[in-house]
Each structure stands twice: as structure tokens, then as C-alpha cells.
Short mmCIF file of N, CA and C in Angstrom, two decimals:
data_model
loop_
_atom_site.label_atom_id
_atom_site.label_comp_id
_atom_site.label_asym_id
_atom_site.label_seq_id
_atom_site.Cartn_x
_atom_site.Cartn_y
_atom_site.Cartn_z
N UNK A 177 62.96 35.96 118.83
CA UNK A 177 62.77 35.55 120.21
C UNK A 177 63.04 36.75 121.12
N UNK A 178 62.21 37.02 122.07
CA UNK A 178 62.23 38.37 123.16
C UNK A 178 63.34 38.02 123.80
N UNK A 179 63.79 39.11 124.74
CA UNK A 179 64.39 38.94 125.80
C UNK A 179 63.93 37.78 127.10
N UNK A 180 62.67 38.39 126.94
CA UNK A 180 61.90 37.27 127.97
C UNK A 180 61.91 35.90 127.86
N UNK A 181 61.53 35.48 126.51
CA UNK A 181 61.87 34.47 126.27
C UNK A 181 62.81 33.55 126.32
N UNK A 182 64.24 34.63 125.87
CA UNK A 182 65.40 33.37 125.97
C UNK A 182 66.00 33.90 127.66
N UNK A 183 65.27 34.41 128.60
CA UNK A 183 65.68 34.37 130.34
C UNK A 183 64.68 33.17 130.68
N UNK A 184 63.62 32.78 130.17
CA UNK A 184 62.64 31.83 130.41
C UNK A 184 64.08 30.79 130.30
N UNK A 185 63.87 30.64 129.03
CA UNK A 185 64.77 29.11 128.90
C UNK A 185 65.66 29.42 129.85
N UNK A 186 66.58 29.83 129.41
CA UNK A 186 68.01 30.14 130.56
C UNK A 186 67.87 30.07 131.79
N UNK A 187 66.83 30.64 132.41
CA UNK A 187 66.51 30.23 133.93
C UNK A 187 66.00 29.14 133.82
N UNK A 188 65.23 28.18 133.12
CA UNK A 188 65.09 27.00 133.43
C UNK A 188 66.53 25.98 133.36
N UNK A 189 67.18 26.51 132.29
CA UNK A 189 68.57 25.26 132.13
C UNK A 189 69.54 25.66 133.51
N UNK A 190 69.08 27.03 134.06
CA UNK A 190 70.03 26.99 135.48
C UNK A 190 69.30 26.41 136.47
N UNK A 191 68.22 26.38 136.76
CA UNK A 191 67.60 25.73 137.65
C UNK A 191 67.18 24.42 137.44
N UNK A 192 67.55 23.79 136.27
CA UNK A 192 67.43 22.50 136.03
C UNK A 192 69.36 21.87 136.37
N UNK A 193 69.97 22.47 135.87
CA UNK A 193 71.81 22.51 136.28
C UNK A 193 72.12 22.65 137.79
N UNK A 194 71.21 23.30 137.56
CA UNK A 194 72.42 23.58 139.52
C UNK A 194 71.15 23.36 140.87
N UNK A 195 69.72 23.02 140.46
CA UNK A 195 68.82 22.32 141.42
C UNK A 195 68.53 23.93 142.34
N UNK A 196 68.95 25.06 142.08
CA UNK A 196 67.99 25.78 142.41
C UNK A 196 66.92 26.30 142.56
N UNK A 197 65.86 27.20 143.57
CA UNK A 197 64.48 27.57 142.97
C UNK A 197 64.70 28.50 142.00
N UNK A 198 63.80 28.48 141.08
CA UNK A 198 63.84 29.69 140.14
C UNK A 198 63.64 30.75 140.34
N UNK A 199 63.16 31.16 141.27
CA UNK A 199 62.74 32.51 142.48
C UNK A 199 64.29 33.34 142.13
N UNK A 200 65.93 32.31 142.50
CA UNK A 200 66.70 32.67 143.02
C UNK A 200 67.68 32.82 142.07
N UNK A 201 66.91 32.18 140.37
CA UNK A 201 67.67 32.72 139.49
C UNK A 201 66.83 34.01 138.67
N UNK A 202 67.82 35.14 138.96
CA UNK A 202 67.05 36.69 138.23
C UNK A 202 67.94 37.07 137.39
N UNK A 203 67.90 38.04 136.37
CA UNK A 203 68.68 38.42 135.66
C UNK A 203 69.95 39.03 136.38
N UNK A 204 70.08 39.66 138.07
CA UNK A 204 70.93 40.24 138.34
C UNK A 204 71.96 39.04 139.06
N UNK A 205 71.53 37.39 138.99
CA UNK A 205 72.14 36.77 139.94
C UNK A 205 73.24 36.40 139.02
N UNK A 206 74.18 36.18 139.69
CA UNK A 206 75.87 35.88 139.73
C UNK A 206 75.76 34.52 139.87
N UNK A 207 76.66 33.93 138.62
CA UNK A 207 75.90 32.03 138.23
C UNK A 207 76.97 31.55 139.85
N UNK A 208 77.75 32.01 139.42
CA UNK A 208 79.14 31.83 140.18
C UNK A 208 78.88 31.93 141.93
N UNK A 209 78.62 33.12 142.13
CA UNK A 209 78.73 33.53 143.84
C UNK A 209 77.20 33.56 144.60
N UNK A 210 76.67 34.05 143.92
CA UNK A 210 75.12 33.49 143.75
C UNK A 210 74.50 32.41 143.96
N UNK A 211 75.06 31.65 143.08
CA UNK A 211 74.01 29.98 142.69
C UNK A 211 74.98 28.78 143.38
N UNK A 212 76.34 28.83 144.13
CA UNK A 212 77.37 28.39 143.89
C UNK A 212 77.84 27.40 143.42
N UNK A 213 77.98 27.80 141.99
CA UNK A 213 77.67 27.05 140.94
C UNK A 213 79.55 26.50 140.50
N UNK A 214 79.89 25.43 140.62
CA UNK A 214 81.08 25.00 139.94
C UNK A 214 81.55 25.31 138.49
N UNK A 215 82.53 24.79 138.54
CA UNK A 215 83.22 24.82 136.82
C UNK A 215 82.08 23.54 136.43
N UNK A 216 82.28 22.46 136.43
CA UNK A 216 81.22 21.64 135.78
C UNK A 216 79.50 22.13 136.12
N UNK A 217 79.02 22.67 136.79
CA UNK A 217 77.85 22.94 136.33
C UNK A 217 77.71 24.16 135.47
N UNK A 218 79.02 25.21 135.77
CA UNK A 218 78.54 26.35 134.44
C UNK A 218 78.96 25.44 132.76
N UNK A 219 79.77 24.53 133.01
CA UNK A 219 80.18 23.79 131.79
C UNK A 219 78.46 23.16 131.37
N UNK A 220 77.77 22.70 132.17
CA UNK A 220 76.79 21.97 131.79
C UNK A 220 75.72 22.69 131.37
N UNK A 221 75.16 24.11 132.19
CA UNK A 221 74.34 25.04 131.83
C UNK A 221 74.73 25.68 130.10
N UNK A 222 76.54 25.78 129.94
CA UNK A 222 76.25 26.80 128.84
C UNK A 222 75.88 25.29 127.71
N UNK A 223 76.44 24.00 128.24
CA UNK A 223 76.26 23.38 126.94
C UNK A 223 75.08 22.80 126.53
N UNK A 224 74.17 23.19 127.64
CA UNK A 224 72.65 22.93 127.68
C UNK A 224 72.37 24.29 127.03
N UNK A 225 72.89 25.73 127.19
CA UNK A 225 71.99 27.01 126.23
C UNK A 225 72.43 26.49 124.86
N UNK A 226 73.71 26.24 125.09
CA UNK A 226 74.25 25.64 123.39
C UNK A 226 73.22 24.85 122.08
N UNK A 227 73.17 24.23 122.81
CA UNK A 227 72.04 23.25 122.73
C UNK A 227 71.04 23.72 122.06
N UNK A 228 70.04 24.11 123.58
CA UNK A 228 68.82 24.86 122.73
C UNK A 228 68.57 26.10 122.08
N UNK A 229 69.53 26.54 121.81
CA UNK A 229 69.47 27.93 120.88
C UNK A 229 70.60 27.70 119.74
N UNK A 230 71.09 26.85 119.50
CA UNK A 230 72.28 26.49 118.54
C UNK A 230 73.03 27.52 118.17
N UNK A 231 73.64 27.52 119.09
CA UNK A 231 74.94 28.26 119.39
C UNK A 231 76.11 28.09 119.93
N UNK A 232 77.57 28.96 120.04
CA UNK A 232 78.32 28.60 120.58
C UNK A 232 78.81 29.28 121.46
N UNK A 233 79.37 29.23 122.74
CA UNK A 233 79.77 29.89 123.21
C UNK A 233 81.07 29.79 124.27
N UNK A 234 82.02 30.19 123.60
CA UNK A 234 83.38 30.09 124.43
C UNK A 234 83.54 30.53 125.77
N UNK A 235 84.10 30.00 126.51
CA UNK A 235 84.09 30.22 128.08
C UNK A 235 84.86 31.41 128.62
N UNK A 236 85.45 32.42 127.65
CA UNK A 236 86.36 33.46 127.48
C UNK A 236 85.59 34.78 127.54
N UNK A 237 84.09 34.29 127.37
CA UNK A 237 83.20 35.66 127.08
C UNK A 237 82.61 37.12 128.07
N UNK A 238 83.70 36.34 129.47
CA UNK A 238 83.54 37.65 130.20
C UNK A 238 81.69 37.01 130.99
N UNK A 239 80.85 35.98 131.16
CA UNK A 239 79.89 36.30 131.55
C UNK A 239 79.31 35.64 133.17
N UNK A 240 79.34 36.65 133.55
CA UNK A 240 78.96 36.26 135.23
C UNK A 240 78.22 36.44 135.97
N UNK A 241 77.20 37.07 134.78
CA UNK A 241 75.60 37.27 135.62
C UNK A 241 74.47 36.35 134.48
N UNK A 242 73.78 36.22 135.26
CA UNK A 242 72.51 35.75 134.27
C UNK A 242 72.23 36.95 132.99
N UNK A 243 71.86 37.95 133.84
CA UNK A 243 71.79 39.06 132.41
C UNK A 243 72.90 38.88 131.39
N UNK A 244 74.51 39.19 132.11
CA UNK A 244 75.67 38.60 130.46
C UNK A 244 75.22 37.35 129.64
N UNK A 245 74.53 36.06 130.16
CA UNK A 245 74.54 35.42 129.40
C UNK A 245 73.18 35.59 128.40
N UNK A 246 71.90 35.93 128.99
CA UNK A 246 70.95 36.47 128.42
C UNK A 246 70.95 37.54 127.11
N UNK A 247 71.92 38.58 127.60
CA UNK A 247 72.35 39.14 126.42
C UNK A 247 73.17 38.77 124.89
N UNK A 248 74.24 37.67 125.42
CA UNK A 248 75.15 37.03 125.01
C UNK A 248 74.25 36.13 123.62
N UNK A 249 73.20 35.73 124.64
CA UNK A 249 72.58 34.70 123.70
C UNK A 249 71.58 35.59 122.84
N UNK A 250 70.80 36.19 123.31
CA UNK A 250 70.36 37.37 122.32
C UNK A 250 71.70 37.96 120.90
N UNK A 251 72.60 38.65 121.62
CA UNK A 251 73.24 38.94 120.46
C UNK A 251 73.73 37.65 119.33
N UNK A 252 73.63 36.53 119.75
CA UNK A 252 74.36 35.15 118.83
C UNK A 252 73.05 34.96 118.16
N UNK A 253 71.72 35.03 118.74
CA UNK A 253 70.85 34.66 117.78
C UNK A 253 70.56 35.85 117.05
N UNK A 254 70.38 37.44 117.05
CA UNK A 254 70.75 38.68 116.16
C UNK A 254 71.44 37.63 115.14
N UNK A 255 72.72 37.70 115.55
CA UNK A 255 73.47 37.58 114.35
C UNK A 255 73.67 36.17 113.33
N UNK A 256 72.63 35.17 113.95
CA UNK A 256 72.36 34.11 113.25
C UNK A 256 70.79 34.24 112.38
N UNK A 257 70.30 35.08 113.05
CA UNK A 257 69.23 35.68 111.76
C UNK A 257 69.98 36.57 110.51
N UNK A 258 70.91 37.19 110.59
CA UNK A 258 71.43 37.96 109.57
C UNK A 258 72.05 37.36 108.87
N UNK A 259 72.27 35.73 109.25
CA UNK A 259 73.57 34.92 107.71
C UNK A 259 72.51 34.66 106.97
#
């Protein structure tokens, strides 16, 4: 899966989570200060990426831009092709 691809999804599960235009989610936007996005909607976005990329991801991971999580999820699926 490209990069492009898993910012496709991801900007859709944020703009489906937090009722933004998608215009206003970019790789450089801040889920947090940006989108102003609560503890329960970043809870709902990551457990919606969770979801569709079957993965996990602890809330400890440092990520506060769209790009950290884009990457984040890129590197979890890397390393779920290699088991």
C-alpha cells in the first residue's frame, strides 16, 4: 500500500471523525490544534485506522500531525508484511 493510499483512508476516517472538509485535513495538519479535535474523537479516528489496516496503536506514540500518523501506519504495515 503507497503512502497515498493509506493518507486517502486516514483523511477519510478524520473527516468522517471529526465532520471536517477534507480540503482541511493535509498531511501537515495538527489532529489536535488544527481539526480541534478532542480526546474522544482522536480515540475514535485511531480506532477506526485500527480497524482498517489491522493494527495497533498505543496512544503513547508521540503522533500529532496527520503525516506522524500516516507514517506510523505505513511503518506497522512494513512490518506486518515481514512476519
Amino acid at each position: 500500500m503507497t503512502n497515498d493510499e493509506i493518507f486517502s483512508k486516514v483523511q477519510a476516517i478524520i473527516v468522517d471523525q471529526t465532520g471536517e472538509d477534507a480540503d482541511k485535513v493535509t498531511m501537515t495538519t495538527n489532529i489536535k490544534q488544527d481539526l480541534d479535535a478532542d480526546s474522544l474523537d482522536i480515540f475514535e479516528v485511531i480506532n477506526e485506522i485500527e480497524d482498517e489496516f489491522d493494527i495497533k496503536i498505543e496512544t503513547e506514540e508521540g503522533i500529532e500531525t496527520v503525516s506522524d500518523l500516516v507514517t506510523f501506519v505505513e511503518k506497522q504495515l512494513a512490518a506486518k508484511d515481514k512476519e
